């Protein structure tokens, strides 16, 4: 295989891994191993927002690629499949076309159906409202609100607004819907319902992964992820706060 | 006991449905959910016993790391498939949100306190999981190599 082709495959798989939320060391390691199985020495510098990788053959030719990553989600199944693919590349030395086809297949693969994901988002809210000592009614409302918020959030993210606006609007919507319910049903615990229904928005996993990166020694990406988590928390908080300051007077009337 | 069962079930549902959002393999969903359920029960029991949240979280995270390494070995999948949904009930997402709202509404002192608690909790989880899974891997390697050298002799 040509050097350019090896680099294209390695960076493509690295890009997919990084945008599905893989750890930094995993991205670096995978790219390195893929290149190595075609006799290319690859060195990379990976950050959560992009990476640059340099490949070098034994006769001294060098190519450097830079990739920018815009959207980052958590998709563990995709990481799993890419891992398996990279292991297959190592063992079987697949050809360029085969690998491109496999990668495209992984990229297109939807796993769970959209309605199922909406319902599970609702159940997350239901379970955590109960765990935070909410009443049954609160959990039920959190279920409904989160389903709506999840649908809207997916819509917005498909429209391609910037990420923090997405979180701001989702938080705002969650709080406004809770206030509307509160207006009609007095027994609703406002804070419990809001906390339950923003459970799918808050950056708990992101925060923990940030520290995990630091423990692996990837300090720059650790700080980047920590900053991202903080800004997500801030946008959700701003959305909820905005809705509450708008609506609290109206509910108390 | 009834309360413990109920909380276990709720944490199970939380992890199970969270795992669907994180898109993991269908066959592993139940095992990921169990991880979350046990982690929450351990956390809750230790929290009620010692009333120290970060300590309880740390020990629960150690459990999550160990569980996911063992299950990863048995089911032949990477460990994070279990550890990320498993730590979902422990993770300080709401705490981070609280920090920001406290700061925004002017309660600076409480906000800073909450912020430090958030960072410490996240640190405890990350450190707990990495610690136990690394120890497991090292032990595994040592034991495997020991067995190999014995059979060679």
mmCIF file with all atom_site columns, N, CA, C and O in Angstrom, chain A residues 11 14 27 38 48 54 56 65 72 179 194 206 239 253:
data_model
loop_
_atom_site.group_PDB
_atom_site.id
_atom_site.type_symbol
_atom_site.label_atom_id
_atom_site.label_alt_id
_atom_site.label_comp_id
_atom_site.label_asym_id
_atom_site.label_entity_id
_atom_site.label_seq_id
_atom_site.pdbx_PDB_ins_code
_atom_site.Cartn_x
_atom_site.Cartn_y
_atom_site.Cartn_z
_atom_site.occupancy
_atom_site.B_iso_or_equiv
_atom_site.pdbx_formal_charge
_atom_site.auth_seq_id
_atom_site.auth_comp_id
_atom_site.auth_asym_id
_atom_site.auth_atom_id
_atom_site.pdbx_PDB_model_num
ATOM 1  N N  . UNK A 1 11  ? -5.692  8.097  9.503  1.00 0.00 ? 11  UNK A N  1
ATOM 2  C CA . UNK A 1 11  ? -6.317  9.316  10.020 1.00 0.00 ? 11  UNK A CA 1
ATOM 3  C C  . UNK A 1 11  ? -7.832  9.221  9.992  1.00 0.00 ? 11  UNK A C  1
ATOM 4  O O  . UNK A 1 11  ? -8.511  9.765  10.854 1.00 0.00 ? 11  UNK A O  1
ATOM 5  N N  . UNK A 1 14  ? -8.752  7.249  12.979 1.00 0.00 ? 14  UNK A N  1
ATOM 6  C CA . UNK A 1 14  ? -8.504  8.084  14.152 1.00 0.00 ? 14  UNK A CA 1
ATOM 7  C C  . UNK A 1 14  ? -9.572  9.136  14.323 1.00 0.00 ? 14  UNK A C  1
ATOM 8  O O  . UNK A 1 14  ? -10.046 9.384  15.434 1.00 0.00 ? 14  UNK A O  1
ATOM 9  N N  . UNK A 1 27  ? -6.785  6.561  20.610 1.00 0.00 ? 27  UNK A N  1
ATOM 10 C CA . UNK A 1 27  ? -6.675  7.069  19.239 1.00 0.00 ? 27  UNK A CA 1
ATOM 11 C C  . UNK A 1 27  ? -5.230  6.985  18.762 1.00 0.00 ? 27  UNK A C  1
ATOM 12 O O  . UNK A 1 27  ? -4.928  6.481  17.669 1.00 0.00 ? 27  UNK A O  1
ATOM 13 N N  . UNK A 1 38  ? 1.636   -1.669 7.977  1.00 0.00 ? 38  UNK A N  1
ATOM 14 C CA . UNK A 1 38  ? 2.030   -1.463 6.573  1.00 0.00 ? 38  UNK A CA 1
ATOM 15 C C  . UNK A 1 38  ? 3.417   -0.833 6.482  1.00 0.00 ? 38  UNK A C  1
ATOM 16 O O  . UNK A 1 38  ? 3.704   -0.072 5.562  1.00 0.00 ? 38  UNK A O  1
ATOM 17 N N  . UNK A 1 48  ? -8.637  16.803 21.847 1.00 0.00 ? 48  UNK A N  1
ATOM 18 C CA . UNK A 1 48  ? -10.059 16.535 21.607 1.00 0.00 ? 48  UNK A CA 1
ATOM 19 C C  . UNK A 1 48  ? -10.612 17.270 20.392 1.00 0.00 ? 48  UNK A C  1
ATOM 20 O O  . UNK A 1 48  ? -11.594 16.827 19.817 1.00 0.00 ? 48  UNK A O  1
ATOM 21 N N  . UNK A 1 54  ? 2.080   12.287 11.626 1.00 0.00 ? 54  UNK A N  1
ATOM 22 C CA . UNK A 1 54  ? 3.136   12.234 10.629 1.00 0.00 ? 54  UNK A CA 1
ATOM 23 C C  . UNK A 1 54  ? 3.533   10.787 10.398 1.00 0.00 ? 54  UNK A C  1
ATOM 24 O O  . UNK A 1 54  ? 3.806   10.067 11.347 1.00 0.00 ? 54  UNK A O  1
ATOM 25 N N  . UNK A 1 56  ? 6.106   8.072  8.352  1.00 0.00 ? 56  UNK A N  1
ATOM 26 C CA . UNK A 1 56  ? 7.433   8.045  7.746  1.00 0.00 ? 56  UNK A CA 1
ATOM 27 C C  . UNK A 1 56  ? 7.743   6.624  7.307  1.00 0.00 ? 56  UNK A C  1
ATOM 28 O O  . UNK A 1 56  ? 7.578   5.680  8.089  1.00 0.00 ? 56  UNK A O  1
ATOM 29 N N  . UNK A 1 65  ? -0.549  14.800 8.161  1.00 0.00 ? 65  UNK A N  1
ATOM 30 C CA . UNK A 1 65  ? -1.961  15.126 7.970  1.00 0.00 ? 65  UNK A CA 1
ATOM 31 C C  . UNK A 1 65  ? -2.472  15.856 9.206  1.00 0.00 ? 65  UNK A C  1
ATOM 32 O O  . UNK A 1 65  ? -2.045  15.554 10.320 1.00 0.00 ? 65  UNK A O  1
ATOM 33 N N  . UNK A 1 72  ? -18.394 15.973 18.844 1.00 0.00 ? 72  UNK A N  1
ATOM 34 C CA . UNK A 1 72  ? -17.960 14.854 19.668 1.00 0.00 ? 72  UNK A CA 1
ATOM 35 C C  . UNK A 1 72  ? -19.169 14.295 20.410 1.00 0.00 ? 72  UNK A C  1
ATOM 36 O O  . UNK A 1 72  ? -19.851 15.012 21.120 1.00 0.00 ? 72  UNK A O  1
ATOM 37 N N  . UNK A 1 179 ? -42.083 24.337 34.538 1.00 0.00 ? 179 UNK A N  1
ATOM 38 C CA . UNK A 1 179 ? -42.859 25.457 35.086 1.00 0.00 ? 179 UNK A CA 1
ATOM 39 C C  . UNK A 1 179 ? -44.309 25.391 34.616 1.00 0.00 ? 179 UNK A C  1
ATOM 40 O O  . UNK A 1 179 ? -45.233 25.663 35.398 1.00 0.00 ? 179 UNK A O  1
ATOM 41 N N  . UNK A 1 194 ? -36.786 19.231 37.513 1.00 0.00 ? 194 UNK A N  1
ATOM 42 C CA . UNK A 1 194 ? -35.771 19.856 36.645 1.00 0.00 ? 194 UNK A CA 1
ATOM 43 C C  . UNK A 1 194 ? -34.483 19.038 36.678 1.00 0.00 ? 194 UNK A C  1
ATOM 44 O O  . UNK A 1 194 ? -33.896 18.727 35.645 1.00 0.00 ? 194 UNK A O  1
ATOM 45 N N  . UNK A 1 206 ? -18.317 13.431 30.857 1.00 0.00 ? 206 UNK A N  1
ATOM 46 C CA . UNK A 1 206 ? -17.257 14.252 30.272 1.00 0.00 ? 206 UNK A CA 1
ATOM 47 C C  . UNK A 1 206 ? -16.260 14.689 31.336 1.00 0.00 ? 206 UNK A C  1
ATOM 48 O O  . UNK A 1 206 ? -15.044 14.628 31.142 1.00 0.00 ? 206 UNK A O  1
ATOM 49 N N  . UNK A 1 239 ? -29.465 28.142 30.769 1.00 0.00 ? 239 UNK A N  1
ATOM 50 C CA . UNK A 1 239 ? -30.796 27.902 30.202 1.00 0.00 ? 239 UNK A CA 1
ATOM 51 C C  . UNK A 1 239 ? -31.839 27.750 31.287 1.00 0.00 ? 239 UNK A C  1
ATOM 52 O O  . UNK A 1 239 ? -32.893 28.402 31.259 1.00 0.00 ? 239 UNK A O  1
ATOM 53 N N  . UNK A 1 253 ? -47.796 33.526 41.171 1.00 0.00 ? 253 UNK A N  1
ATOM 54 C CA . UNK A 1 253 ? -49.029 34.337 41.158 1.00 0.00 ? 253 UNK A CA 1
ATOM 55 C C  . UNK A 1 253 ? -50.254 33.518 41.589 1.00 0.00 ? 253 UNK A C  1
ATOM 56 O O  . UNK A 1 253 ? -50.367 32.365 41.239 1.00 0.00 ? 253 UNK A O  1
#
